[in-house]
Amino acid sequence: MPQHERDARLAVSTVIFALEPGVTPEGAERVASDRASLWIPLVRRLRDPGEGRWALPGGWLGAGEALEAAAARTLEETTGVTPRFLEQLYTFGAPDRSPGERVVSVVYWALVRPEETTGAIDDPNVRWFDPDDLPDLAFDHNAIVDYALTRLRSKLGYAQIAHSFLGPTFTIAELREVYETVLRVHLDPANFRRTVEASGALVETGEVRTGTRHRPPKLYRPAEAPTGDGMFRVPIAPHLRKSPS
Amino acid sequence: MPQHERDARLAVSTVIFALEPGVTPEGAERVASDRASLWIPLVRRLRDPGEGRWALPGGWLGAGEALEAAAARTLEETTGVTPRFLEQLYTFGAPDRSPGERVVSVVYWALVRPEETTGAIDDPNVRWFDPDDLPDLAFDHNAIVDYALTRLRSKLGYAQIAHSFLGPTFTIAELREVYETVLRVHLDPANFRRTVEASGALVETGEVRTGTRHRPPKLYRPAEAPTGDGMFRVPIAPHLRKSPS
C-alpha cells in the first residue's frame, strides 16, 4: 500500500451558470442582442499559485463544515452570489493539479435565476465570462468548466432542469430560448411547443406575460406531479446544431 | 472564514453492483431461483472505528495517487474484484461521519459482469450482500449504498447501462431480467422487446444462444452508433412495480 496522503488539502469550488436574455458576448464585451447568453462568474487570484489568473470561486473546507456549506460560503464570500441550492458535480483530485501541494477539490454547481445573482459583488476581480470562450484559468479550472458544460448540455436532454434558469413562471418561448442558448441550436418553435405541451412537464398558470403584444403569451410553471414520466426529449435535428464558436 | 480543515483525511470507497442469474437471497442465504438478484461485496472491519461491522471496500488515498487509482487499488486489495472501469459516484463529507477524525470519502461505483468478480477473495471477512437488506454498516455506508441504489435505478431509466451487468452479447430476455431485478418490477416480455428493438440501442450479432431450446434466442450487443438517440425508456406501468421487500 502506498504512503497515505496525509498532506492532501480539501478545497471546494463552484461553477455557476446564469442565463441572461438580450445580451450576447463579443470577445470580452457584452452587447445587446435578441438572443440570450450563458455566463459564469470567475474570480481573479490575488496570490500564487496562479496569481493574476481567473479561477472558479471557492476556498478551503472549514473545520467542522459540511461540503455544500463550504461551497455556498466561499461562493458568497468571493462573488456575492447566493443560489437557492447547490448540487455536487464532481471531485477533482489529480495529483499534479495544484503546484506544490496536493489539493483535492469537491466541485459544486448551480443553474441560477437572474434574481439569484443580484447580490453579485461589484469588483474588478470578479467578472462574468462566456463559458465557451475562457482565458487560461488557474489550476485545472478550464477542464472543470468544460466538464460542467458537458454535464449541463447532457442533463438538459433528459432532465427537466431548463426552468432553473427562469423565474417561477415563464412562457414556452422563454423555455425554448434556454435550450437554444445552452445547446447552441435553433429549434422550431411550433415543434418545440408541441413536444413540451405533450410531455406533461408543465402546467398553465392561467396568466399571461403582459406587455405590448397583441396576443400576450401564456405563462407556465413546472408540474409538481407530471403526467406520464414528465420528461421530454427536445427535438433537435442534427443539421440545426450550430457549430461551436 | 472558519478555521481550515487541516486535519481532514481523504478516503476512497467503492460500491460494486453485480447481477447473478439463478440465485435469490433469503435472509443471509443464497437459494436457487428462476430469477436473478443484485449483490454488493462488503468487507468486515478488523479495527475501530466500527470493528466487526461490515463496510464498503476502500481505504486511504495514497500519496501521489489518482482518486480512481486509489479506488481500484483498495477494492482489489480488500475484495479481489477488478472491474474494467470505475465511475465516480459522489463525495461524502459530513463532519460527523467518522468518529474521532474528519474523513471525506470519494465514492466510486461499478456495475460488473460475472467474469469481473471471478478473482474475488475467498475470506470470511468478505461477503456479498443483498443491497436492499443490509445490516447496520460502519460509518454512513448504509446511506451511501442507498444513494448508489437510487442512482442506479434512476440511471437505468434514461441511460443504456443495463448491459454492463451482462457479457458482451446477450438475449433480450437477459436484458429484461436486468431491468426486472434492479427495478424490482415485472415487465411484459413482448412490450419490452418492441421498445428495445425500436430504440436502435442494440444490434443483432447474427448468433443465437445455443442450448436445449427449440427456438434458440438471438444474441444482441449494444450499438456503437445508435440510430436515433439510442435511448429508450423502459415501459413500466406503476401497478407492475413490486413493493420493496
CSV table of C-alpha atoms in Angstrom, one decimal:
chain,number,residue,atom,x,y,z
A,1,MET,CA,0.0,0.0,0.0
A,2,PRO,CA,1.4,3.4,-0.9
A,3,GLN,CA,2.2,6.0,1.8
A,4,HIS,CA,-1.0,7.7,3.0
A,5,GLU,CA,-1.8,11.2,1.6
A,6,ARG,CA,-1.6,12.8,5.0
A,7,ASP,CA,-0.9,16.2,3.5
A,8,ALA,CA,-3.8,16.5,1.0
A,9,ARG,CA,-5.9,19.6,1.5
A,10,LEU,CA,-9.6,19.8,0.8
A,11,ALA,CA,-11.0,22.7,-1.3
A,12,VAL,CA,-14.4,23.4,-2.7
A,13,SER,CA,-15.2,25.2,-5.9
A,14,THR,CA,-18.4,26.2,-7.6
A,15,VAL,CA,-19.5,26.6,-11.2
A,16,ILE,CA,-22.5,28.9,-11.5
A,17,PHE,CA,-24.3,29.1,-14.8
A,18,ALA,CA,-26.6,32.1,-15.4
A,19,LEU,CA,-28.6,32.8,-18.5
A,20,GLU,CA,-29.1,36.4,-19.4
A,21,PRO,CA,-31.7,37.3,-22.1
A,22,GLY,CA,-31.0,40.1,-24.5
A,23,VAL,CA,-27.2,40.0,-24.2
A,24,THR,CA,-24.5,38.1,-26.1
A,25,PRO,CA,-20.8,38.2,-25.6
A,26,GLU,CA,-18.5,39.6,-28.3
A,27,GLY,CA,-14.9,39.0,-27.2
A,28,ALA,CA,-14.7,40.4,-23.7
A,29,GLU,CA,-17.7,42.8,-24.3
A,30,ARG,CA,-21.4,42.3,-23.7
A,31,VAL,CA,-23.6,43.6,-26.5
A,32,ALA,CA,-27.3,44.0,-26.8
A,33,SER,CA,-28.9,41.1,-28.8
A,34,ASP,CA,-32.2,39.5,-29.5
A,35,ARG,CA,-30.7,36.3,-28.2
A,36,ALA,CA,-29.7,35.2,-24.7
A,37,SER,CA,-26.3,34.0,-23.4
A,38,LEU,CA,-24.8,31.8,-20.8
A,39,TRP,CA,-22.4,33.3,-18.2
A,40,ILE,CA,-20.2,32.0,-15.3
A,41,PRO,CA,-18.6,34.2,-12.6
A,42,LEU,CA,-14.9,33.9,-12.1
A,43,VAL,CA,-12.6,35.4,-9.5
A,44,ARG,CA,-9.1,36.8,-10.2
A,45,ARG,CA,-6.5,35.1,-8.0
A,46,LEU,CA,-4.6,37.6,-5.9
A,47,ARG,CA,-1.8,35.3,-4.8
A,48,ASP,CA,0.2,32.3,-6.0
A,49,PRO,CA,-0.3,29.6,-7.3
A,50,GLY,CA,-1.8,31.2,-10.4
A,51,GLU,CA,-1.6,34.9,-9.2
A,52,GLY,CA,-3.4,37.1,-11.7
A,53,ARG,CA,-5.3,34.3,-13.3
A,54,TRP,CA,-9.1,33.8,-13.3
A,55,ALA,CA,-10.4,30.9,-11.3
A,56,LEU,CA,-13.6,29.4,-10.1
A,57,PRO,CA,-15.0,30.8,-6.9
A,58,GLY,CA,-14.0,28.6,-4.0
A,59,GLY,CA,-11.8,28.1,-1.0
A,60,TRP,CA,-10.8,25.7,1.7
A,61,LEU,CA,-13.1,23.4,3.6
A,62,GLY,CA,-13.7,24.8,7.1
A,63,ALA,CA,-13.2,22.8,10.3
A,64,GLY,CA,-16.5,21.0,11.1
A,65,GLU,CA,-18.1,22.5,7.9
A,66,ALA,CA,-20.2,20.4,5.6
A,67,LEU,CA,-19.0,20.3,2.0
A,68,GLU,CA,-22.1,22.1,0.5
A,69,ALA,CA,-22.0,24.7,3.2
A,70,ALA,CA,-18.3,25.4,2.4
A,71,ALA,CA,-19.2,25.8,-1.3
A,72,ALA,CA,-22.0,28.2,-0.5
A,73,ARG,CA,-19.9,30.2,1.9
A,74,THR,CA,-16.9,30.6,-0.3
A,75,LEU,CA,-19.1,31.4,-3.3
A,76,GLU,CA,-20.8,34.1,-1.3
A,77,GLU,CA,-17.6,35.5,0.1
A,78,THR,CA,-15.9,35.7,-3.2
A,79,THR,CA,-18.7,36.7,-5.6
A,80,GLY,CA,-21.8,37.7,-3.5
A,81,VAL,CA,-23.9,35.2,-5.5
A,82,THR,CA,-26.3,33.1,-3.4
A,83,PRO,CA,-28.1,30.3,-5.3
A,84,ARG,CA,-31.1,28.7,-3.7
A,85,PHE,CA,-29.3,25.4,-3.8
A,86,LEU,CA,-26.1,23.9,-5.0
A,87,GLU,CA,-25.6,20.4,-6.3
A,88,GLN,CA,-22.4,18.4,-6.1
A,89,LEU,CA,-20.8,18.0,-9.6
A,90,TYR,CA,-17.6,16.0,-9.3
A,91,THR,CA,-14.4,15.8,-7.2
A,92,PHE,CA,-11.2,16.6,-9.0
A,93,GLY,CA,-8.0,15.1,-7.4
A,94,ALA,CA,-5.3,14.6,-10.0
A,95,PRO,CA,-2.0,14.5,-8.0
A,96,ASP,CA,-0.5,17.4,-10.1
A,97,ARG,CA,-3.5,19.7,-10.3
A,98,SER,CA,-2.1,22.3,-7.9
A,99,PRO,CA,1.6,23.1,-7.9
A,100,GLY,CA,3.5,22.4,-4.6
A,101,GLU,CA,0.8,20.6,-2.7
A,102,ARG,CA,-1.9,18.0,-3.1
A,103,VAL,CA,-5.3,19.6,-3.3
A,104,VAL,CA,-8.5,17.6,-3.8
A,105,SER,CA,-11.4,19.9,-4.8
A,106,VAL,CA,-15.0,19.0,-4.4
A,107,VAL,CA,-16.9,21.0,-7.1
A,108,TYR,CA,-20.5,22.1,-6.8
A,109,TRP,CA,-22.6,23.7,-9.5
A,110,ALA,CA,-25.9,25.6,-9.8
A,111,LEU,CA,-28.1,26.9,-12.6
A,112,VAL,CA,-29.4,30.2,-11.3
A,113,ARG,CA,-32.2,32.6,-12.0
A,114,PRO,CA,-31.4,36.2,-12.6
A,115,GLU,CA,-32.6,37.3,-9.2
A,116,GLU,CA,-30.1,34.9,-7.5
A,117,THR,CA,-27.2,37.0,-9.0
A,118,THR,CA,-28.5,40.4,-7.8
A,119,GLY,CA,-26.1,40.4,-4.8
A,120,ALA,CA,-23.1,39.9,-7.1
A,121,ILE,CA,-20.1,41.9,-5.9
A,122,ASP,CA,-19.1,44.9,-8.0
A,123,ASP,CA,-15.4,44.4,-8.0
A,124,PRO,CA,-12.9,44.3,-10.9
A,125,ASN,CA,-11.6,41.0,-9.6
A,126,VAL,CA,-15.0,39.3,-10.2
A,127,ARG,CA,-16.1,39.0,-13.8
A,128,TRP,CA,-18.7,37.1,-15.7
A,129,PHE,CA,-17.4,35.1,-18.6
A,130,ASP,CA,-18.8,33.2,-21.6
A,131,PRO,CA,-18.0,29.6,-20.5
A,132,ASP,CA,-17.3,28.6,-24.1
A,133,ASP,CA,-14.6,31.3,-24.6
A,134,LEU,CA,-12.5,31.4,-21.4
A,135,PRO,CA,-8.9,32.5,-21.0
A,136,ASP,CA,-6.3,30.2,-19.4
A,137,LEU,CA,-7.7,29.7,-15.9
A,138,ALA,CA,-5.7,28.7,-12.8
A,139,PHE,CA,-5.2,25.0,-11.9
A,140,ASP,CA,-7.4,22.6,-13.9
A,141,HIS,CA,-10.3,25.0,-13.9
A,142,ASN,CA,-10.7,25.1,-17.7
A,143,ALA,CA,-11.2,21.3,-17.6
A,144,ILE,CA,-13.7,21.7,-14.7
A,145,VAL,CA,-15.8,24.2,-16.7
A,146,ASP,CA,-15.7,22.0,-19.8
A,147,TYR,CA,-16.9,19.1,-17.7
A,148,ALA,CA,-19.7,21.2,-16.2
A,149,LEU,CA,-20.8,22.4,-19.6
A,150,THR,CA,-20.9,18.8,-21.0
A,151,ARG,CA,-22.9,17.7,-18.0
A,152,LEU,CA,-25.3,20.7,-18.3
A,153,ARG,CA,-25.9,20.0,-22.0
A,154,SER,CA,-26.3,16.3,-21.5
A,155,LYS,CA,-28.6,16.7,-18.5
A,156,LEU,CA,-30.8,19.3,-20.3
A,157,GLY,CA,-31.6,16.4,-22.7
A,158,TYR,CA,-33.2,14.1,-20.2
A,159,ALA,CA,-34.0,16.1,-17.0
A,160,GLN,CA,-36.3,19.0,-16.7
A,161,ILE,CA,-33.8,21.4,-15.4
A,162,ALA,CA,-34.1,24.2,-18.0
A,163,HIS,CA,-36.6,26.1,-15.9
A,164,SER,CA,-33.9,26.6,-13.2
A,165,PHE,CA,-32.6,29.5,-15.4
A,166,LEU,CA,-36.1,31.2,-15.4
A,167,GLY,CA,-38.4,32.7,-12.9
A,168,PRO,CA,-41.2,30.7,-11.2
A,169,THR,CA,-43.4,31.2,-14.3
A,170,PHE,CA,-42.3,31.5,-17.9
A,171,THR,CA,-43.5,31.4,-21.5
A,172,ILE,CA,-42.7,28.5,-23.8
A,173,ALA,CA,-40.7,30.8,-25.9
A,174,GLU,CA,-38.6,31.7,-22.9
A,175,LEU,CA,-38.1,28.0,-22.1
A,176,ARG,CA,-37.1,27.4,-25.8
A,177,GLU,CA,-34.6,30.2,-25.5
A,178,VAL,CA,-32.9,28.3,-22.6
A,179,TYR,CA,-32.5,25.2,-24.8
A,180,GLU,CA,-31.3,27.2,-27.8
A,181,THR,CA,-28.7,29.1,-25.7
A,182,VAL,CA,-27.3,26.3,-23.7
A,183,LEU,CA,-27.3,23.7,-26.5
A,184,ARG,CA,-26.3,26.2,-29.2
A,185,VAL,CA,-29.1,25.1,-31.6
A,186,HIS,CA,-32.0,26.6,-33.4
A,187,LEU,CA,-35.3,24.9,-32.5
A,188,ASP,CA,-38.5,25.0,-34.5
A,189,PRO,CA,-41.0,27.0,-32.3
A,190,ALA,CA,-44.1,25.0,-33.2
A,191,ASN,CA,-42.4,21.6,-32.9
A,192,PHE,CA,-40.9,22.6,-29.5
A,193,ARG,CA,-44.2,23.8,-28.2
A,194,ARG,CA,-45.9,20.6,-29.2
A,195,THR,CA,-43.2,18.4,-27.6
A,196,VAL,CA,-43.3,20.4,-24.3
A,197,GLU,CA,-47.1,20.5,-24.2
A,198,ALA,CA,-47.4,16.8,-24.8
A,199,SER,CA,-44.8,15.9,-22.1
A,200,GLY,CA,-46.9,16.9,-19.1
A,201,ALA,CA,-43.9,18.6,-17.6
A,202,LEU,CA,-45.5,22.0,-17.5
A,203,VAL,CA,-48.9,23.3,-16.3
A,204,GLU,CA,-50.6,26.5,-17.4
A,205,THR,CA,-50.8,29.1,-14.6
A,206,GLY,CA,-53.9,30.8,-16.2
A,207,GLU,CA,-51.9,34.0,-16.5
A,208,VAL,CA,-50.2,35.7,-19.4
A,209,ARG,CA,-47.0,37.7,-19.9
A,210,THR,CA,-48.3,41.2,-20.1
A,211,GLY,CA,-46.7,43.7,-22.4
A,212,THR,CA,-47.4,45.5,-25.6
A,213,ARG,CA,-48.1,42.4,-27.8
A,214,HIS,CA,-51.3,41.8,-29.4
A,215,ARG,CA,-51.6,38.2,-28.1
A,216,PRO,CA,-49.8,38.1,-24.8
A,217,PRO,CA,-48.2,34.6,-24.4
A,218,LYS,CA,-49.4,32.2,-21.7
A,219,LEU,CA,-47.3,31.6,-18.5
A,220,TYR,CA,-46.4,28.1,-17.4
A,221,ARG,CA,-44.8,26.6,-14.3
A,222,PRO,CA,-43.1,23.1,-13.8
A,223,ALA,CA,-45.7,20.4,-13.0
A,224,GLU,CA,-45.4,19.2,-9.4
A,225,ALA,CA,-46.8,15.8,-10.3
A,226,PRO,CA,-46.1,15.5,-14.0
A,227,THR,CA,-48.4,13.3,-16.0
A,228,GLY,CA,-46.7,10.4,-17.7
A,229,ASP,CA,-43.0,10.4,-16.8
A,230,GLY,CA,-42.9,14.2,-17.0
A,231,MET,CA,-39.9,14.1,-19.3
A,232,PHE,CA,-39.4,15.1,-22.8
A,233,ARG,CA,-36.6,14.9,-25.3
A,234,VAL,CA,-36.0,18.1,-27.1
A,235,PRO,CA,-36.5,17.7,-30.8
A,236,ILE,CA,-33.1,18.7,-32.2
A,237,ALA,CA,-32.3,17.8,-35.7
A,238,PRO,CA,-28.6,17.3,-36.1
A,239,HIS,CA,-28.4,19.8,-39.1
A,240,LEU,CA,-29.9,22.5,-36.8
A,241,ARG,CA,-27.0,22.2,-34.4
A,242,LYS,CA,-24.8,25.3,-34.6
A,243,SER,CA,-21.1,24.8,-34.8
A,244,PRO,CA,-19.4,26.0,-31.6
A,245,SER,CA,-18.0,29.5,-32.0
B,1,MET,CA,-13.8,32.4,7.4
B,2,PRO,CA,-13.8,29.3,9.7
B,3,GLN,CA,-10.6,27.6,10.6
B,4,HIS,CA,-9.2,25.5,7.7
B,5,GLU,CA,-9.8,21.7,8.0
B,6,ARG,CA,-6.1,20.9,8.0
B,7,ASP,CA,-6.7,17.5,9.6
B,8,ALA,CA,-9.3,16.1,7.2
B,9,ARG,CA,-8.2,12.8,5.7
B,10,LEU,CA,-9.1,11.6,2.3
B,11,ALA,CA,-10.5,8.1,1.8
B,12,VAL,CA,-12.0,6.3,-1.2
B,13,SER,CA,-14.7,3.7,-1.1
B,14,THR,CA,-16.4,1.6,-3.8
B,15,VAL,CA,-19.9,0.3,-4.4
B,16,ILE,CA,-19.8,-2.7,-6.7
B,17,PHE,CA,-23.1,-4.0,-8.1
B,18,ALA,CA,-23.2,-7.5,-9.6
B,19,LEU,CA,-26.2,-9.3,-11.0
B,20,GLU,CA,-26.3,-13.0,-10.6
B,21,PRO,CA,-28.8,-15.1,-12.5
B,22,GLY,CA,-30.5,-18.1,-10.9
B,23,VAL,CA,-30.0,-17.1,-7.3
B,24,THR,CA,-32.0,-15.0,-4.9
B,25,PRO,CA,-31.3,-14.1,-1.3
B,26,GLU,CA,-33.4,-15.5,1.5
B,27,GLY,CA,-32.2,-13.8,4.7
B,28,ALA,CA,-28.4,-14.4,4.8
B,29,GLU,CA,-28.7,-17.4,2.5
B,30,ARG,CA,-28.5,-17.7,-1.3
B,31,VAL,CA,-31.1,-20.0,-2.8
B,32,ALA,CA,-31.5,-21.3,-6.3
B,33,SER,CA,-34.2,-19.5,-8.2
B,34,ASP,CA,-35.6,-18.8,-11.7
B,35,ARG,CA,-34.9,-15.1,-11.0
B,36,ALA,CA,-31.7,-13.1,-10.7
B,37,SER,CA,-30.5,-10.9,-7.9
B,38,LEU,CA,-28.3,-8.0,-7.2
B,39,TRP,CA,-25.3,-8.3,-4.9
B,40,ILE,CA,-22.7,-6.0,-3.4
B,41,PRO,CA,-19.4,-7.0,-1.7
B,42,LEU,CA,-18.7,-5.8,1.8
B,43,VAL,CA,-15.6,-6.1,4.0
B,44,ARG,CA,-15.7,-6.8,7.7
B,45,ARG,CA,-13.8,-4.1,9.6
B,46,LEU,CA,-11.0,-5.6,11.8
B,47,ARG,CA,-10.4,-2.5,13.8
B,48,ASP,CA,-12.1,0.6,15.2
B,49,PRO,CA,-13.9,2.7,14.4
B,50,GLY,CA,-16.7,0.2,13.6
B,51,GLU,CA,-14.7,-3.0,14.4
B,52,GLY,CA,-16.7,-6.1,13.5
B,53,ARG,CA,-19.1,-4.2,11.3
B,54,TRP,CA,-19.4,-4.6,7.5
B,55,ALA,CA,-18.2,-1.7,5.4
B,56,LEU,CA,-17.7,-0.8,1.7
B,57,PRO,CA,-14.4,-1.8,0.3
B,58,GLY,CA,-12.0,1.1,0.4
B,59,GLY,CA,-9.0,2.8,2.1
B,60,TRP,CA,-6.9,5.9,2.2
B,61,LEU,CA,-5.8,7.9,-0.7
B,62,GLY,CA,-2.2,7.2,-1.4
B,63,ALA,CA,0.5,9.9,-1.8
B,64,GLY,CA,0.6,10.9,-5.5
B,65,GLU,CA,-2.2,8.5,-6.3
B,66,ALA,CA,-5.1,9.5,-8.5
B,67,LEU,CA,-8.6,9.1,-6.9
B,68,GLU,CA,-9.8,6.4,-9.3
B,69,ALA,CA,-6.5,4.5,-9.0
B,70,ALA,CA,-6.9,4.6,-5.2
B,71,ALA,CA,-10.4,3.2,-5.5
B,72,ALA,CA,-9.3,0.4,-7.9
B,73,ARG,CA,-6.3,-0.5,-5.7
B,74,THR,CA,-8.2,-0.6,-2.4
B,75,LEU,CA,-11.1,-2.6,-4.0
B,76,GLU,CA,-8.6,-5.1,-5.3
B,77,GLU,CA,-6.7,-5.3,-2.1
B,78,THR,CA,-9.8,-5.9,0.1
B,79,THR,CA,-12.0,-8.0,-2.2
B,80,GLY,CA,-10.0,-9.2,-5.2
B,81,VAL,CA,-12.6,-7.7,-7.5
B,82,THR,CA,-11.3,-5.9,-10.6
B,83,PRO,CA,-13.9,-4.1,-12.7
B,84,ARG,CA,-13.0,-2.9,-16.1
B,85,PHE,CA,-13.8,0.6,-15.1
B,86,LEU,CA,-15.0,2.6,-12.1
B,87,GLU,CA,-17.1,5.8,-12.2
B,88,GLN,CA,-17.1,8.4,-9.6
B,89,LEU,CA,-20.4,8.4,-7.7
B,90,TYR,CA,-20.4,11.1,-5.1
B,91,THR,CA,-18.2,12.5,-2.3
B,92,PHE,CA,-19.4,12.2,1.3
B,93,GLY,CA,-18.0,14.6,3.8
B,94,ALA,CA,-20.5,15.2,6.6
B,95,PRO,CA,-18.4,16.5,9.6
B,96,ASP,CA,-19.6,13.7,11.9
B,97,ARG,CA,-19.5,10.7,9.5
B,98,SER,CA,-16.4,9.1,11.2
B,99,PRO,CA,-15.9,9.2,14.9
B,100,GLY,CA,-12.8,11.0,16.2
B,101,GLU,CA,-11.5,12.4,12.9
B,102,ARG,CA,-12.7,14.2,9.8
B,103,VAL,CA,-12.8,11.9,6.9
B,104,VAL,CA,-14.0,12.9,3.4
B,105,SER,CA,-14.7,9.8,1.3
B,106,VAL,CA,-14.8,9.9,-2.5
B,107,VAL,CA,-17.0,7.1,-3.6
B,108,TYR,CA,-16.7,5.2,-6.9
B,109,TRP,CA,-19.1,2.6,-8.3
B,110,ALA,CA,-19.3,0.0,-11.0
B,111,LEU,CA,-21.8,-2.4,-12.5
B,112,VAL,CA,-19.8,-5.5,-13.2
B,113,ARG,CA,-20.2,-8.6,-15.4
B,114,PRO,CA,-19.9,-12.0,-13.7
B,115,GLU,CA,-16.4,-12.6,-15.0
B,116,GLU,CA,-15.2,-9.4,-13.3
B,117,THR,CA,-15.9,-11.0,-9.9
B,118,THR,CA,-14.0,-14.2,-10.6
B,119,GLY,CA,-10.9,-13.0,-8.7
B,120,ALA,CA,-13.0,-12.4,-5.6
B,121,ILE,CA,-11.2,-13.3,-2.4
B,122,ASP,CA,-12.5,-16.3,-0.5
B,123,ASP,CA,-12.3,-15.0,3.0
B,124,PRO,CA,-15.0,-15.0,5.8
B,125,ASN,CA,-14.3,-11.2,6.1
B,126,VAL,CA,-15.5,-10.6,2.6
B,127,ARG,CA,-19.2,-11.3,1.9
B,128,TRP,CA,-21.7,-10.5,-0.9
B,129,PHE,CA,-24.9,-8.9,0.4
B,130,ASP,CA,-28.4,-8.1,-0.9
B,131,PRO,CA,-28.1,-4.2,-1.1
B,132,ASP,CA,-31.8,-3.9,-0.2
B,133,ASP,CA,-31.3,-5.9,3.0
B,134,LEU,CA,-28.1,-4.8,4.7
B,135,PRO,CA,-27.2,-5.0,8.4
B,136,ASP,CA,-26.0,-1.8,10.2
B,137,LEU,CA,-22.9,-0.9,8.3
B,138,ALA,CA,-19.9,1.1,9.6
B,139,PHE,CA,-19.9,4.9,9.2
B,140,ASP,CA,-22.5,6.3,6.8
B,141,HIS,CA,-22.2,3.4,4.5
B,142,ASN,CA,-25.9,2.4,4.6
B,143,ALA,CA,-26.7,5.9,3.3
B,144,ILE,CA,-24.0,5.6,0.6
B,145,VAL,CA,-25.4,2.2,-0.6
B,146,ASP,CA,-29.0,3.7,-0.6
B,147,TYR,CA,-27.7,6.7,-2.6
B,148,ALA,CA,-26.0,4.3,-5.1
B,149,LEU,CA,-29.1,2.2,-5.4
B,150,THR,CA,-31.2,5.3,-6.1
B,151,ARG,CA,-28.8,6.5,-8.7
B,152,LEU,CA,-28.6,3.0,-10.3
B,153,ARG,CA,-32.4,2.7,-10.6
B,154,SER,CA,-32.7,6.3,-11.9
B,155,LYS,CA,-29.9,5.9,-14.4
B,156,LEU,CA,-31.3,2.6,-15.7
B,157,GLY,CA,-34.3,4.7,-16.8
B,158,TYR,CA,-32.5,7.0,-19.2
B,159,ALA,CA,-29.0,5.7,-19.9
B,160,GLN,CA,-28.2,2.4,-21.6
B,161,ILE,CA,-26.2,0.9,-18.8
B,162,ALA,CA,-28.1,-2.3,-18.1
B,163,HIS,CA,-25.8,-4.3,-20.4
B,164,SER,CA,-22.9,-3.6,-18.1
B,165,PHE,CA,-24.2,-6.4,-16.0
B,166,LEU,CA,-24.1,-8.9,-18.9
B,167,GLY,CA,-21.5,-10.4,-21.2
B,168,PRO,CA,-20.6,-8.8,-24.5
B,169,THR,CA,-23.6,-10.4,-26.1
B,170,PHE,CA,-26.9,-11.2,-24.6
B,171,THR,CA,-30.5,-12.1,-25.3
B,172,ILE,CA,-33.4,-9.6,-24.9
B,173,ALA,CA,-34.8,-11.8,-22.1
B,174,GLU,CA,-31.4,-11.5,-20.3
B,175,LEU,CA,-31.5,-7.7,-20.7
B,176,ARG,CA,-35.1,-7.7,-19.4
B,177,GLU,CA,-34.0,-9.7,-16.4
B,178,VAL,CA,-31.6,-6.9,-15.5
B,179,TYR,CA,-34.3,-4.3,-15.5
B,180,GLU,CA,-36.7,-6.6,-13.6
B,181,THR,CA,-34.1,-7.4,-11.0
B,182,VAL,CA,-32.7,-3.9,-10.4
B,183,LEU,CA,-36.0,-2.1,-10.6
B,184,ARG,CA,-37.9,-4.8,-8.8
B,185,VAL,CA,-40.7,-4.9,-11.4
B,186,HIS,CA,-42.3,-7.4,-13.7
B,187,LEU,CA,-42.1,-6.3,-17.4
B,188,ASP,CA,-44.2,-7.6,-20.2
B,189,PRO,CA,-41.8,-9.5,-22.5
B,190,ALA,CA,-43.4,-8.6,-25.8
B,191,ASN,CA,-43.7,-4.9,-24.9
B,192,PHE,CA,-40.2,-4.8,-23.6
B,193,ARG,CA,-38.9,-6.5,-26.8
B,194,ARG,CA,-40.7,-4.0,-29.0
B,195,THR,CA,-39.4,-1.0,-27.0
B,196,VAL,CA,-35.8,-2.2,-27.1
B,197,GLU,CA,-35.9,-3.2,-30.8
B,198,ALA,CA,-37.4,0.2,-31.8
B,199,SER,CA,-34.8,2.2,-29.8
B,200,GLY,CA,-31.9,1.4,-32.0
B,201,ALA,CA,-29.8,0.8,-28.9
B,202,LEU,CA,-29.0,-2.8,-29.8
B,203,VAL,CA,-27.8,-4.6,-32.9
B,204,GLU,CA,-28.2,-8.3,-33.7
B,205,THR,CA,-25.0,-10.2,-33.7
B,206,GLY,CA,-26.3,-12.9,-36.2
B,207,GLU,CA,-25.7,-15.5,-33.5
B,208,VAL,CA,-28.1,-17.3,-31.1
B,209,ARG,CA,-27.8,-18.5,-27.5
B,210,THR,CA,-27.3,-22.2,-28.1
B,211,GLY,CA,-28.9,-24.7,-25.6
B,212,THR,CA,-31.6,-27.2,-25.5
B,213,ARG,CA,-34.5,-25.0,-26.5
B,214,HIS,CA,-36.5,-25.5,-29.7
B,215,ARG,CA,-36.0,-21.9,-30.9
B,216,PRO,CA,-32.7,-20.6,-29.6
B,217,PRO,CA,-32.9,-16.8,-28.8
B,218,LYS,CA,-31.0,-14.2,-30.8
B,219,LEU,CA,-27.9,-12.6,-29.3
B,220,TYR,CA,-27.5,-8.8,-29.3
B,221,ARG,CA,-24.8,-6.3,-28.5
B,222,PRO,CA,-25.0,-2.6,-27.7
B,223,ALA,CA,-25.0,-0.5,-30.8
B,224,GLU,CA,-21.8,1.5,-31.2
B,225,ALA,CA,-23.5,4.2,-33.2
B,226,PRO,CA,-27.2,4.0,-32.1
B,227,THR,CA,-29.8,5.1,-34.6
B,228,GLY,CA,-32.0,7.9,-33.3
B,229,ASP,CA,-30.8,8.9,-29.9
B,230,GLY,CA,-30.1,5.3,-29.0
B,231,MET,CA,-32.1,5.6,-25.8
B,232,PHE,CA,-35.3,4.1,-24.6
B,233,ARG,CA,-37.5,4.4,-21.6
B,234,VAL,CA,-38.5,1.1,-20.2
B,235,PRO,CA,-42.2,0.7,-20.2
B,236,ILE,CA,-43.1,0.2,-16.6
B,237,ALA,CA,-46.7,0.5,-15.6
B,238,PRO,CA,-46.9,1.7,-11.9
B,239,HIS,CA,-49.1,-1.1,-10.9
B,240,LEU,CA,-46.4,-3.6,-12.0
B,241,ARG,CA,-43.9,-2.2,-9.6
B,242,LYS,CA,-43.2,-4.6,-6.8
B,243,SER,CA,-43.3,-3.3,-3.3
B,244,PRO,CA,-39.8,-3.3,-1.8
B,245,SER,CA,-39.2,-6.3,0.4
